[in-house]
């Protein structure tokens, strides 16, 4: 297990972090998990709004760097500028269960999250492990405040489940972060002399954390490796020189990584299944800082641990069986069986992942999981069988992995070994002729409105996306005709539909009723497009005629919305024809309903201010 802590000082991510994660050495082949704790990530309002729509740049960087090494983001939690990310090799995912997160604010008396702690707890091969990333109060004289805040974090953070409800109840705890402990008594000149002379041991006994470990009861049992690297704070940004400003802060080991093993239990455990936990052992293989990173006034610190468990759960909750290669669509059959006691949900699904995927929601396609005959399937050699539709399969050659995602545990409960998919690429057809008789040059006047594509891997955000229906289900029926444009690959963070996805982008045929004004200005067209609700993607074509309006009594409104598949894009065709009574109605003061989508308000007023949708 590799643990990294870094106070990034609101800086932008560097271009390369491979050396920080020890990926440029042979050690990366042996590492199974990586926990990364960041502090002071830029959390200004404009930055947080952007991060709410997209993944923050630091998380994106680590996912991009780690995915080629087969590390998958298991869980992440953020509290303002404090972020914790936990990665693991993809083949370990079925054995990482009971994943929960928590956070505790301690800034401004507990009302502000600039200081505090965030945690990720999980069961690793049946053993409870907790990662705790903290940012404690600064300054030399705040040692007692740091102790009180740490005690508050330990007391406040509680987890659900029959075991390990508190942080210290876990079999193993990793505590790291910008703990802000300083060097007492010694003046800055002596501290710098000891650093330059490489006699760091003369500073250890004056380190506040070393003193606290032997005097504070709350720190009893926490261990740390020797501080054989220079103090990691405070540097001039962009250099390896200690603070040269007017404040001239004394160098200190503020960034630390500690661990604690739960004391051995006496006698038999619950049910007599565990005699002692003392056989759990942790060895620190590396504890170092990385002076090559200069974007912050802190240097990052990394540690590598070898963890030896007494036993491990080596059978996944879900076993998946698949052919070694899919060269034909009919071979895309997935068989799986679930372990006794596995709590399945009707929202479980099986994802198809390209080798090198970044997180559990980073699938190429998916199919809803199902269970045959309830509990009786547990007696069968194979519990259930599902099949991917031809439209859902990726074209071309590549290596892929199947994973069973459990909605209850928000984790992957079973994976396969990589297998090959070799399907011929489909040729893109030519554009079909529109029913309105428009020329092939109509694409020059096409306005495409695309919703922002979410790149967020945050399990917390995705878990709330429970809708099983496509986003266009609000439309009260659409008369659809397939077009020749191929469907794009969906990257939605939530499964979209149980139905096979349509091969092509459908086209909407609008009934000929009343038309809008003869001339539609581009500004009015933009306002009309913005009023469309209920879908993530729209495509509106502007011709010389007016916009076709939809009435609630039309056949468009009476169609069955369940006939809809997931529609990545829509083509709204307009009809170049005007009714003679259009001007007469306008002259009489009657303004017809200009409803631009079935989800817009249905009422039609008698004045421009009532019932009028631009």
Coordinates of C-alpha atoms in Angstrom, one line a residue:
X1 CA 0.0 0.0 0.0
X2 CA 1.4 3.4 -1.0
X3 CA 0.3 6.5 0.9
X4 CA 0.9 10.0 -0.3
X5 CA 0.2 13.4 1.4
X6 CA 0.7 16.8 -0.2
X7 CA -0.4 20.3 0.7
X8 CA -0.7 21.7 -2.8
X9 CA -1.1 25.3 -1.7
X10 CA -4.0 26.0 -4.2
X11 CA -1.6 25.4 -7.1
X12 CA -2.4 23.9 -10.4
X13 CA -1.3 20.2 -10.9
X14 CA 2.2 19.6 -12.3
X15 CA 2.6 17.8 -15.6
X16 CA 3.9 14.6 -14.2
X17 CA 3.5 12.8 -10.9
X18 CA 4.9 9.4 -11.8
X19 CA 7.9 9.8 -9.5
X20 CA 5.7 10.9 -6.6
X21 CA 3.7 7.7 -7.0
X22 CA 6.8 5.6 -7.5
X23 CA 5.5 4.5 -10.9
X24 CA 8.9 4.8 -12.6
X25 CA 10.4 2.0 -10.6
X26 CA 9.7 -1.7 -10.3
X27 CA 7.9 -1.0 -7.0
X28 CA 4.7 -0.2 -8.9
X29 CA 4.3 -3.8 -10.0
X30 CA 4.1 -4.9 -6.4
X31 CA 1.8 -2.1 -5.1
X32 CA -1.8 -3.1 -4.7
X33 CA -3.4 0.1 -3.4
X34 CA -2.6 3.8 -3.4
X35 CA -4.1 6.4 -1.0
X36 CA -3.6 10.1 -1.9
X37 CA -4.4 12.8 0.6
X38 CA -4.4 16.4 -0.6
X39 CA -4.8 19.7 1.3
X40 CA -5.4 23.2 0.3
X41 CA -6.8 22.3 -3.2
X42 CA -8.2 25.5 -4.7
X43 CA -11.7 25.8 -3.3
X44 CA -12.7 29.3 -4.3
X45 CA -16.3 29.7 -5.3
X46 CA -15.8 29.8 -9.1
X47 CA -13.4 26.8 -8.8
X48 CA -15.9 24.7 -6.7
X49 CA -18.7 25.4 -9.1
X50 CA -16.6 24.1 -12.0
X51 CA -15.5 21.1 -9.9
X52 CA -19.2 20.4 -9.1
X53 CA -19.8 19.9 -12.8
X54 CA -16.5 18.2 -13.7
X55 CA -13.9 16.3 -11.8
X56 CA -11.3 18.5 -10.1
X57 CA -8.0 18.7 -12.0
X58 CA -6.0 16.9 -9.3
X59 CA -8.3 13.9 -9.3
X60 CA -8.2 13.9 -13.1
X61 CA -4.4 14.0 -13.1
X62 CA -4.1 11.0 -10.8
X63 CA -6.7 8.9 -12.6
X64 CA -5.0 9.7 -16.0
X65 CA -1.6 8.7 -14.6
X66 CA -2.7 5.6 -12.7
X67 CA -5.1 4.0 -15.1
X68 CA -2.4 2.7 -17.5
X69 CA -1.0 0.8 -14.5
X70 CA -4.4 -0.8 -14.0
X71 CA -5.2 1.3 -10.9
X72 CA -9.0 2.1 -10.5
X73 CA -10.4 4.8 -8.3
X74 CA -12.2 2.9 -5.5
X75 CA -13.5 5.9 -3.5
X76 CA -13.0 9.6 -3.1
X77 CA -14.2 12.2 -0.6
X78 CA -13.7 16.0 -0.6
X79 CA -14.3 18.7 2.1
X80 CA -13.5 22.0 0.5
X81 CA -9.7 21.9 -0.1
X82 CA -9.1 18.5 1.6
X83 CA -9.4 15.5 -0.8
X84 CA -8.8 11.8 -0.3
X85 CA -8.5 9.4 -3.2
X86 CA -8.1 5.6 -2.9
X87 CA -7.0 3.5 -5.8
X88 CA -6.6 -0.3 -6.2
X89 CA -5.6 -2.7 -9.0
X90 CA -8.7 -3.8 -10.9
X91 CA -8.5 -7.4 -9.9
X92 CA -8.7 -6.5 -6.2
X93 CA -12.0 -4.7 -6.6
X94 CA -14.3 -7.6 -5.7
X95 CA -12.5 -8.0 -2.4
X96 CA -12.9 -4.3 -1.4
X97 CA -16.3 -4.1 0.2
X98 CA -18.2 -2.0 2.8
X99 CA -16.8 1.2 1.4
X100 CA -17.9 4.3 3.3
X101 CA -16.6 7.9 3.6
X102 CA -16.9 10.6 6.2
X103 CA -15.7 14.1 6.9
X104 CA -15.4 16.4 9.9
X105 CA -15.0 20.2 9.9
X106 CA -12.9 21.8 12.6
X107 CA -12.2 25.3 11.1
X108 CA -14.0 28.2 12.8
X109 CA -15.3 26.1 15.6
X110 CA -16.5 23.3 13.3
X111 CA -18.4 25.5 10.8
X112 CA -15.7 25.7 8.2
X113 CA -14.0 22.9 6.3
X114 CA -10.6 24.5 5.6
X115 CA -9.4 22.4 8.5
X116 CA -10.5 19.0 9.6
X117 CA -10.4 15.4 8.3
X118 CA -11.8 13.2 5.6
X119 CA -11.8 9.4 5.7
X120 CA -12.4 6.3 3.5
X121 CA -13.0 3.0 5.3
X122 CA -13.4 -0.3 3.6
X123 CA -13.0 -4.1 4.0
X124 CA -9.8 -5.4 2.3
X125 CA -9.9 -9.1 1.9
X126 CA -12.2 -9.3 5.0
X127 CA -10.1 -6.9 7.2
X128 CA -11.3 -3.4 8.1
X129 CA -8.9 -0.6 7.1
X130 CA -9.4 3.1 7.4
X131 CA -7.5 5.9 5.6
X132 CA -7.7 9.3 7.4
X133 CA -6.5 12.5 5.7
X134 CA -6.3 15.5 8.1
X135 CA -5.4 19.2 7.9
X136 CA -4.8 20.5 11.4
X137 CA -4.3 24.1 12.7
X138 CA -1.1 25.8 11.9
X139 CA 1.5 27.7 14.0
X140 CA 4.0 26.6 16.6
X141 CA 1.8 27.6 19.6
X142 CA -1.3 25.6 18.4
X143 CA -0.1 22.2 19.5
X144 CA -3.0 21.8 22.0
X145 CA -5.5 22.9 19.4
X146 CA -4.2 20.2 17.1
X147 CA -4.6 17.6 19.8
X148 CA -8.2 18.7 20.4
X149 CA -9.1 18.8 16.7
X150 CA -7.7 15.3 16.2
X151 CA -9.7 14.0 19.1
X152 CA -12.8 15.6 17.7
X153 CA -12.3 14.0 14.4
X154 CA -11.9 10.6 16.0
X155 CA -15.0 11.1 18.1
X156 CA -17.3 12.6 15.3
X157 CA -16.6 10.1 12.5
X158 CA -18.8 7.1 12.8
X159 CA -19.6 4.4 10.2
X160 CA -22.5 2.1 9.7
X161 CA -22.3 -1.7 10.1
X162 CA -21.9 -4.3 12.7
X163 CA -18.1 -3.8 13.1
X164 CA -15.6 -0.9 13.1
X165 CA -18.0 1.9 13.8
X166 CA -15.3 4.3 14.9
X167 CA -11.9 5.0 13.3
X168 CA -9.9 3.3 16.0
X169 CA -12.1 0.2 15.8
X170 CA -10.6 -0.7 12.4
X171 CA -7.9 -3.4 12.2
X172 CA -5.6 -0.9 10.6
X173 CA -5.6 2.9 10.4
X174 CA -3.4 5.1 8.2
X175 CA -3.3 8.7 9.5
X176 CA -1.7 11.3 7.3
X177 CA -1.9 14.8 6.0
X178 CA -0.7 18.3 6.8
X179 CA -0.6 17.8 10.6
X180 CA 1.2 21.1 11.1
X181 CA 3.4 19.9 14.0
X182 CA 6.5 22.1 14.4
X183 CA 10.0 22.0 15.9
X184 CA 10.1 23.5 19.4
X185 CA 12.9 25.4 21.3
X186 CA 15.5 25.4 18.6
X187 CA 16.1 28.6 16.7
X188 CA 15.9 28.8 12.9
X189 CA 19.7 29.0 12.4
X190 CA 20.4 25.8 14.2
X191 CA 17.5 24.0 12.4
X192 CA 18.9 25.1 9.0
X193 CA 22.4 24.1 10.1
X194 CA 21.2 20.6 11.1
X195 CA 19.5 20.3 7.7
X196 CA 22.5 21.5 5.7
X197 CA 24.8 19.2 7.8
X198 CA 22.4 16.2 7.4
X199 CA 22.2 15.7 11.2
X200 CA 18.4 15.5 11.2
X201 CA 18.4 13.3 14.3
X202 CA 19.2 16.3 16.4
X203 CA 15.8 17.8 15.5
X204 CA 13.7 14.7 16.2
X205 CA 13.5 15.1 19.9
X206 CA 12.2 18.6 19.5
X207 CA 9.5 17.6 17.0
X208 CA 6.1 18.3 18.5
X209 CA 4.5 15.1 17.1
X210 CA 7.3 12.9 18.4
X211 CA 6.8 14.5 21.8
X212 CA 3.0 14.1 21.6
X213 CA 3.2 10.4 20.7
X214 CA 4.6 9.6 24.1
X215 CA 2.5 12.1 26.1
X216 CA -1.0 12.3 24.5
X217 CA -3.3 9.3 25.2
X218 CA -5.1 9.9 21.9
X219 CA -1.9 9.1 20.0
X220 CA -1.2 5.9 21.9
X221 CA -0.3 3.1 19.5
X222 CA 0.4 5.2 16.4
X223 CA 3.7 4.5 14.7
X224 CA 5.9 6.4 12.3
X225 CA 9.1 5.7 10.4
X226 CA 12.3 7.7 11.0
X227 CA 12.3 11.2 9.5
X228 CA 15.4 10.7 7.3
X229 CA 14.3 13.4 4.9
X230 CA 14.5 17.2 5.3
X231 CA 11.6 19.1 6.8
X232 CA 8.9 19.6 4.1
X233 CA 7.8 23.1 5.1
X234 CA 8.1 26.0 4.3
X235 CA 9.7 26.6 0.8
X236 CA 9.7 29.5 -1.6
X237 CA 7.3 28.4 -4.3
X238 CA 9.2 27.3 -7.4
X239 CA 12.4 26.6 -5.6
X240 CA 14.0 24.2 -3.1
X241 CA 15.0 27.1 -0.8
X242 CA 13.4 27.5 2.6
X243 CA 11.3 30.6 3.4
X244 CA 13.2 33.7 2.5
X245 CA 10.3 36.1 3.1
X246 CA 10.1 38.6 6.0
X247 CA 8.4 36.0 8.2
X248 CA 11.2 33.5 7.7
X249 CA 9.2 30.6 9.1
X250 CA 11.2 27.8 10.7
X251 CA 11.4 24.6 8.7
X252 CA 9.3 21.8 10.1
X253 CA 8.0 18.3 9.3
X254 CA 4.4 19.3 8.9
X255 CA 3.5 16.6 6.4
X256 CA 3.4 13.1 8.0
X257 CA 2.2 9.5 7.6
X258 CA 1.5 7.3 10.6
X259 CA -0.3 4.0 11.1
X260 CA -1.9 2.1 13.9
X261 CA -2.7 -1.6 14.3
X262 CA -5.7 -2.5 16.5
X263 CA -4.5 -4.1 19.7
X264 CA -4.9 -7.9 19.9
X265 CA -8.3 -9.0 21.2
X266 CA -8.2 -11.2 24.3
X267 CA -9.8 -14.7 23.9
X268 CA -12.3 -15.7 21.2
X269 CA -14.0 -13.1 19.1
X270 CA -17.6 -13.1 18.1
X271 CA -18.5 -16.6 17.2
X272 CA -15.1 -17.8 18.1
X273 CA -13.8 -17.1 14.5
X274 CA -10.8 -15.0 15.5
X275 CA -8.3 -15.8 18.3
X276 CA -6.2 -12.7 17.9
X277 CA -5.6 -9.8 15.6
X278 CA -1.9 -9.6 16.6
X279 CA -0.8 -11.6 13.5
X280 CA -1.6 -8.5 11.4
X281 CA 1.8 -6.9 10.6
X282 CA 2.8 -3.7 8.9
X283 CA 6.3 -3.0 7.6
X284 CA 7.3 0.4 6.2
X285 CA 9.4 -0.1 3.1
X286 CA 9.9 3.6 2.2
X287 CA 9.3 7.0 3.8
X288 CA 10.5 10.0 1.9
X289 CA 9.8 13.4 0.5
X290 CA 10.0 14.5 -3.1
X291 CA 12.1 17.7 -3.5
X292 CA 11.5 17.7 -7.3
X293 CA 8.0 19.2 -6.9
X294 CA 8.1 23.0 -6.5
X295 CA 4.5 24.1 -7.2
X296 CA 3.7 24.5 -3.5
X297 CA 5.4 25.7 -0.4
X298 CA 5.2 22.1 0.9
X299 CA 7.0 19.1 -0.4
X300 CA 4.9 15.9 -0.9
X301 CA 5.7 12.9 1.3
X302 CA 5.2 9.3 0.3
X303 CA 5.4 6.0 2.2
X304 CA 5.1 2.4 1.0
X305 CA 3.9 -0.3 3.4
X306 CA 3.8 -4.1 3.2
X307 CA 0.7 -5.3 5.0
X308 CA 0.5 -9.0 6.1
X309 CA -2.9 -10.3 7.0
X310 CA -3.5 -13.5 8.9
X311 CA -6.1 -14.6 6.3
X312 CA -8.0 -13.3 3.4
X313 CA -11.3 -13.8 1.6
X314 CA -10.3 -15.1 -1.8
X315 CA -13.7 -15.9 -3.3
X316 CA -15.6 -13.0 -4.9
X317 CA -19.3 -12.3 -4.2
X318 CA -20.1 -12.7 -7.9
X319 CA -18.3 -15.0 -10.3
X320 CA -18.6 -14.0 -14.0
X321 CA -18.0 -16.5 -16.8
X322 CA -17.4 -15.3 -20.4
X323 CA -15.8 -16.6 -23.6
X324 CA -12.1 -15.8 -24.3
X325 CA -13.1 -13.7 -27.4
X326 CA -16.1 -12.1 -28.8
X327 CA -15.8 -12.1 -32.6
X328 CA -19.5 -12.2 -33.3
X329 CA -22.4 -10.4 -31.6
X330 CA -24.1 -13.6 -30.6
X331 CA -21.0 -14.5 -28.5
X332 CA -21.6 -11.6 -26.1
X333 CA -23.2 -13.8 -23.5
X334 CA -22.4 -13.3 -19.8
X335 CA -23.1 -16.0 -17.2
X336 CA -22.6 -15.4 -13.5
X337 CA -23.5 -16.7 -10.1
X338 CA -23.7 -15.0 -6.7
X339 CA -22.3 -16.2 -3.4
X340 CA -24.7 -17.3 -0.6
X341 CA -25.7 -14.2 1.4
X342 CA -24.9 -11.7 -1.4
X343 CA -27.6 -9.0 -1.2
X344 CA -28.5 -8.2 -4.8
X345 CA -30.6 -5.4 -6.1
X346 CA -32.7 -4.8 -9.2
X347 CA -30.4 -1.9 -9.9
X348 CA -27.3 -4.0 -10.2
X349 CA -25.7 -4.0 -13.6
X350 CA -22.8 -5.6 -15.5
X351 CA -20.4 -3.1 -17.1
X352 CA -18.1 -3.7 -20.1
X353 CA -14.8 -1.8 -19.5
X354 CA -11.9 -1.2 -21.7
X355 CA -8.6 -2.3 -20.1
X356 CA -7.2 0.8 -18.5
X357 CA -10.6 2.2 -17.3
X358 CA -10.4 4.8 -14.6
X359 CA -13.3 4.2 -12.2
X360 CA -16.4 1.9 -11.9
X361 CA -18.6 4.2 -13.9
X362 CA -16.1 4.5 -16.7
X363 CA -17.8 1.7 -18.7
X364 CA -18.2 1.3 -22.5
X365 CA -21.6 -0.2 -22.2
X366 CA -23.7 -2.1 -19.7
X367 CA -26.5 -4.5 -19.3
X368 CA -28.9 -4.8 -16.3
X369 CA -28.2 -7.8 -14.1
X370 CA -31.0 -10.2 -13.2
X371 CA -31.4 -13.3 -11.1
X372 CA -33.5 -16.3 -12.1
X373 CA -35.9 -18.0 -9.6
X374 CA -34.8 -16.0 -6.6
X375 CA -33.1 -18.0 -3.9
X376 CA -33.3 -21.2 -5.9
X377 CA -30.6 -20.0 -8.3
X378 CA -28.0 -20.4 -5.5
X379 CA -28.3 -24.2 -6.0
X380 CA -27.6 -23.9 -9.8
X381 CA -24.1 -24.1 -11.3
X382 CA -24.8 -20.8 -13.1
X383 CA -27.2 -18.4 -11.5
X384 CA -28.1 -16.2 -14.4
X385 CA -27.4 -15.2 -18.0
X386 CA -27.5 -11.9 -19.8
X387 CA -26.5 -10.8 -23.2
X388 CA -25.2 -7.5 -24.7
X389 CA -27.0 -6.3 -27.7
X390 CA -25.1 -5.8 -30.9
X391 CA -25.6 -2.0 -30.7
X392 CA -24.0 -1.9 -27.3
X393 CA -20.8 -3.7 -28.3
X394 CA -17.7 -1.7 -29.2
X395 CA -16.5 -2.1 -32.8
X396 CA -12.9 -2.9 -33.7
X397 CA -10.3 -4.8 -31.7
X398 CA -9.4 -4.4 -28.1
X399 CA -9.1 -5.9 -24.6
X400 CA -12.0 -5.6 -22.2
X401 CA -13.1 -6.6 -18.7
X402 CA -16.6 -7.3 -17.4
X403 CA -17.5 -6.1 -13.9
X404 CA -20.6 -6.7 -11.8
X405 CA -21.6 -3.5 -10.0
X406 CA -23.5 -3.8 -6.8
X407 CA -25.8 -0.8 -6.2
X408 CA -26.2 -1.6 -2.5
X409 CA -22.5 -1.6 -1.7
X410 CA -21.6 1.0 -4.5
X411 CA -18.7 -1.2 -5.5
X412 CA -17.7 -3.9 -8.0
X413 CA -18.5 -7.4 -6.7
X414 CA -16.9 -9.4 -9.4
X415 CA -14.6 -9.0 -12.4
X416 CA -13.3 -11.1 -15.2
X417 CA -9.9 -11.5 -16.6
X418 CA -9.2 -9.4 -19.8
X419 CA -10.7 -10.9 -22.9
X420 CA -10.7 -9.9 -26.6
X421 CA -13.4 -8.2 -28.6
X422 CA -12.9 -8.3 -32.4
X423 CA -16.0 -7.0 -34.2
X424 CA -16.0 -5.3 -37.6
X425 CA -16.4 -1.6 -37.7
X426 CA -19.7 -0.4 -39.0
X427 CA -19.6 2.0 -42.0
X428 CA -21.2 5.3 -41.5
X429 CA -24.2 5.7 -43.8
X430 CA -25.0 8.8 -45.7
X431 CA -27.5 11.3 -44.3
X432 CA -31.1 10.4 -45.1
X433 CA -33.4 12.8 -47.0
X434 CA -35.5 14.9 -44.7
X435 CA -39.3 14.7 -45.0
X436 CA -39.5 18.4 -45.5
X437 CA -37.7 18.1 -48.8
X438 CA -34.8 20.3 -47.7
X439 CA -31.5 20.2 -49.6
X440 CA -28.4 18.5 -48.4
X441 CA -27.0 21.9 -47.4
X442 CA -29.3 22.0 -44.3
X443 CA -26.4 21.1 -42.0
X444 CA -25.0 24.6 -42.5
X445 CA -28.0 26.0 -40.6
X446 CA -28.0 23.5 -37.8
X447 CA -27.8 24.6 -34.2
X448 CA -26.5 21.9 -31.8
X449 CA -27.1 22.3 -28.1
X450 CA -25.1 19.8 -26.0
X451 CA -25.4 19.5 -22.3
X452 CA -22.1 19.6 -20.4
X453 CA -20.7 16.1 -20.3
X454 CA -20.1 15.0 -16.8
X455 CA -16.7 13.6 -16.1
X456 CA -17.2 13.2 -12.4
X457 CA -16.3 9.9 -11.0
X458 CA -17.5 10.8 -7.6
X459 CA -19.5 7.8 -6.3
X460 CA -21.5 10.1 -4.0
X461 CA -22.8 12.1 -7.0
X462 CA -23.4 9.1 -9.1
X463 CA -25.2 7.1 -6.5
X464 CA -28.0 9.6 -6.4
X465 CA -28.6 9.1 -10.1
X466 CA -31.1 6.3 -9.6
X467 CA -33.4 6.9 -12.6
X468 CA -33.7 3.8 -14.7
X469 CA -35.6 5.6 -17.4
X470 CA -33.8 7.7 -20.1
X471 CA -33.8 11.4 -19.7
X472 CA -36.2 11.9 -22.5
X473 CA -39.0 10.0 -20.8
X474 CA -40.7 13.3 -19.9
X475 CA -41.7 13.7 -23.6
X476 CA -45.4 12.7 -23.9
X477 CA -44.7 10.5 -26.9
X478 CA -42.6 11.2 -30.0
X479 CA -43.1 9.9 -33.5
X480 CA -39.6 8.7 -34.3
X481 CA -37.9 7.8 -37.6
X482 CA -34.4 6.4 -37.5
X483 CA -31.8 8.4 -39.4
X484 CA -28.5 7.3 -40.8
X485 CA -26.4 8.9 -38.1
X486 CA -24.8 6.3 -35.8
X487 CA -25.4 6.5 -32.1
X488 CA -22.4 7.8 -30.1
X489 CA -21.0 5.8 -27.2
X490 CA -22.7 6.7 -24.0
X491 CA -20.4 7.8 -21.1
X492 CA -23.3 8.4 -18.7
X493 CA -22.3 7.8 -15.0
X494 CA -25.5 5.8 -14.6
X495 CA -27.0 3.0 -16.7
X496 CA -29.5 4.4 -19.1
X497 CA -32.0 1.7 -20.1
X498 CA -32.8 -2.0 -20.0
X499 CA -33.8 -1.8 -23.7
X500 CA -31.4 -2.3 -26.5
X501 CA -30.2 1.1 -27.7
X502 CA -31.2 2.2 -31.2
X503 CA -28.6 1.9 -33.8
X504 CA -29.2 5.4 -35.2
X505 CA -30.1 8.8 -34.1
X506 CA -33.9 9.1 -34.4
X507 CA -35.6 12.0 -36.2
X508 CA -38.8 13.7 -34.8
X509 CA -41.7 14.2 -37.3
X510 CA -43.8 17.1 -36.2
X511 CA -47.4 17.3 -37.3
X512 CA -48.4 20.1 -39.5
X513 CA -50.4 22.5 -37.4
X514 CA -50.0 26.2 -36.9
X515 CA -46.6 27.6 -37.7
X516 CA -44.8 30.4 -36.0
X517 CA -43.7 33.7 -37.5
X518 CA -42.5 33.5 -41.0
X519 CA -39.1 34.8 -40.2
X520 CA -37.2 33.3 -37.2
X521 CA -34.3 35.4 -36.1
X522 CA -31.3 33.5 -34.8
X523 CA -31.7 35.1 -31.4
X524 CA -35.3 33.8 -31.1
X525 CA -34.1 30.4 -32.2
X526 CA -31.6 30.3 -29.4
X527 CA -34.3 31.3 -26.9
X528 CA -36.6 28.6 -28.2
X529 CA -33.8 26.0 -27.9
X530 CA -33.1 26.9 -24.3
X531 CA -36.7 26.3 -23.3
X532 CA -36.6 22.7 -24.3
X533 CA -36.5 20.4 -21.2
X534 CA -36.2 16.7 -20.5
X535 CA -33.3 15.7 -22.7
X536 CA -29.5 16.1 -22.6
X537 CA -29.0 16.5 -26.4
X538 CA -31.0 18.5 -29.0
X539 CA -30.5 19.4 -32.6
X540 CA -32.7 22.1 -34.2
X541 CA -32.7 22.8 -38.0
X542 CA -33.6 26.3 -39.2
X543 CA -35.1 26.8 -42.6
X544 CA -36.9 29.6 -44.3
X545 CA -40.2 28.5 -42.8
X546 CA -41.2 28.9 -39.2
X547 CA -40.8 26.7 -36.2
X548 CA -43.4 23.9 -36.0
X549 CA -45.4 24.1 -32.8
X550 CA -46.6 21.1 -30.8
X551 CA -50.1 21.0 -29.2
X552 CA -51.0 18.7 -26.4
X553 CA -53.9 17.2 -28.4
X554 CA -51.7 16.1 -31.3
X555 CA -50.6 12.6 -32.1
X556 CA -47.1 13.6 -30.9
X557 CA -48.5 14.0 -27.4
X558 CA -50.4 10.7 -27.5
X559 CA -47.5 8.4 -28.3
X560 CA -46.3 6.0 -25.6
X561 CA -43.1 7.4 -24.0
X562 CA -42.0 3.9 -23.1
X563 CA -41.2 3.3 -26.8
X564 CA -38.3 5.7 -26.3
X565 CA -34.7 4.4 -26.1
X566 CA -31.8 6.5 -25.0
X567 CA -31.4 9.3 -27.6
X568 CA -28.0 11.0 -27.6
X569 CA -29.3 13.5 -30.2
X570 CA -32.5 14.6 -31.8
X571 CA -33.2 16.3 -35.2
X572 CA -36.2 18.6 -35.1
X573 CA -37.4 19.1 -38.6
X574 CA -39.3 22.2 -39.6
X575 CA -41.9 22.5 -42.4
X576 CA -41.6 25.3 -44.9
X577 CA -45.3 26.0 -45.2
X578 CA -47.5 28.7 -43.8
X579 CA -51.2 28.6 -43.1
X580 CA -53.3 31.5 -44.3
X581 CA -55.0 32.1 -41.0
X582 CA -51.7 32.9 -39.3
X583 CA -51.7 36.6 -39.9
X584 CA -55.5 36.8 -39.3
X585 CA -55.0 35.3 -35.8
X586 CA -52.3 37.7 -35.0
X587 CA -54.4 40.6 -36.2
X588 CA -57.2 39.5 -33.9
X589 CA -54.9 39.7 -30.9
X590 CA -54.7 36.0 -30.4
X591 CA -51.3 34.6 -29.8
X592 CA -51.2 30.8 -30.3
X593 CA -49.3 28.6 -28.0
X594 CA -45.6 28.4 -29.0
X595 CA -44.7 25.4 -27.0
X596 CA -41.3 24.2 -28.1
X597 CA -41.3 20.8 -26.3
X598 CA -43.9 18.4 -24.8
X599 CA -42.4 19.3 -21.4
X600 CA -43.0 23.0 -21.7
X601 CA -46.2 24.5 -20.1
X602 CA -49.2 23.4 -22.0
X603 CA -51.4 26.4 -21.4
X604 CA -52.0 29.0 -24.2
X605 CA -52.8 32.5 -23.3
X606 CA -54.5 35.3 -25.1
X607 CA -51.7 37.8 -24.6
X608 CA -48.0 37.8 -25.2
X609 CA -47.4 37.7 -21.4
X610 CA -49.6 34.8 -20.6
X611 CA -48.7 31.3 -21.7
X612 CA -46.1 32.5 -24.1
X613 CA -42.9 30.5 -24.4
X614 CA -40.3 32.0 -26.7

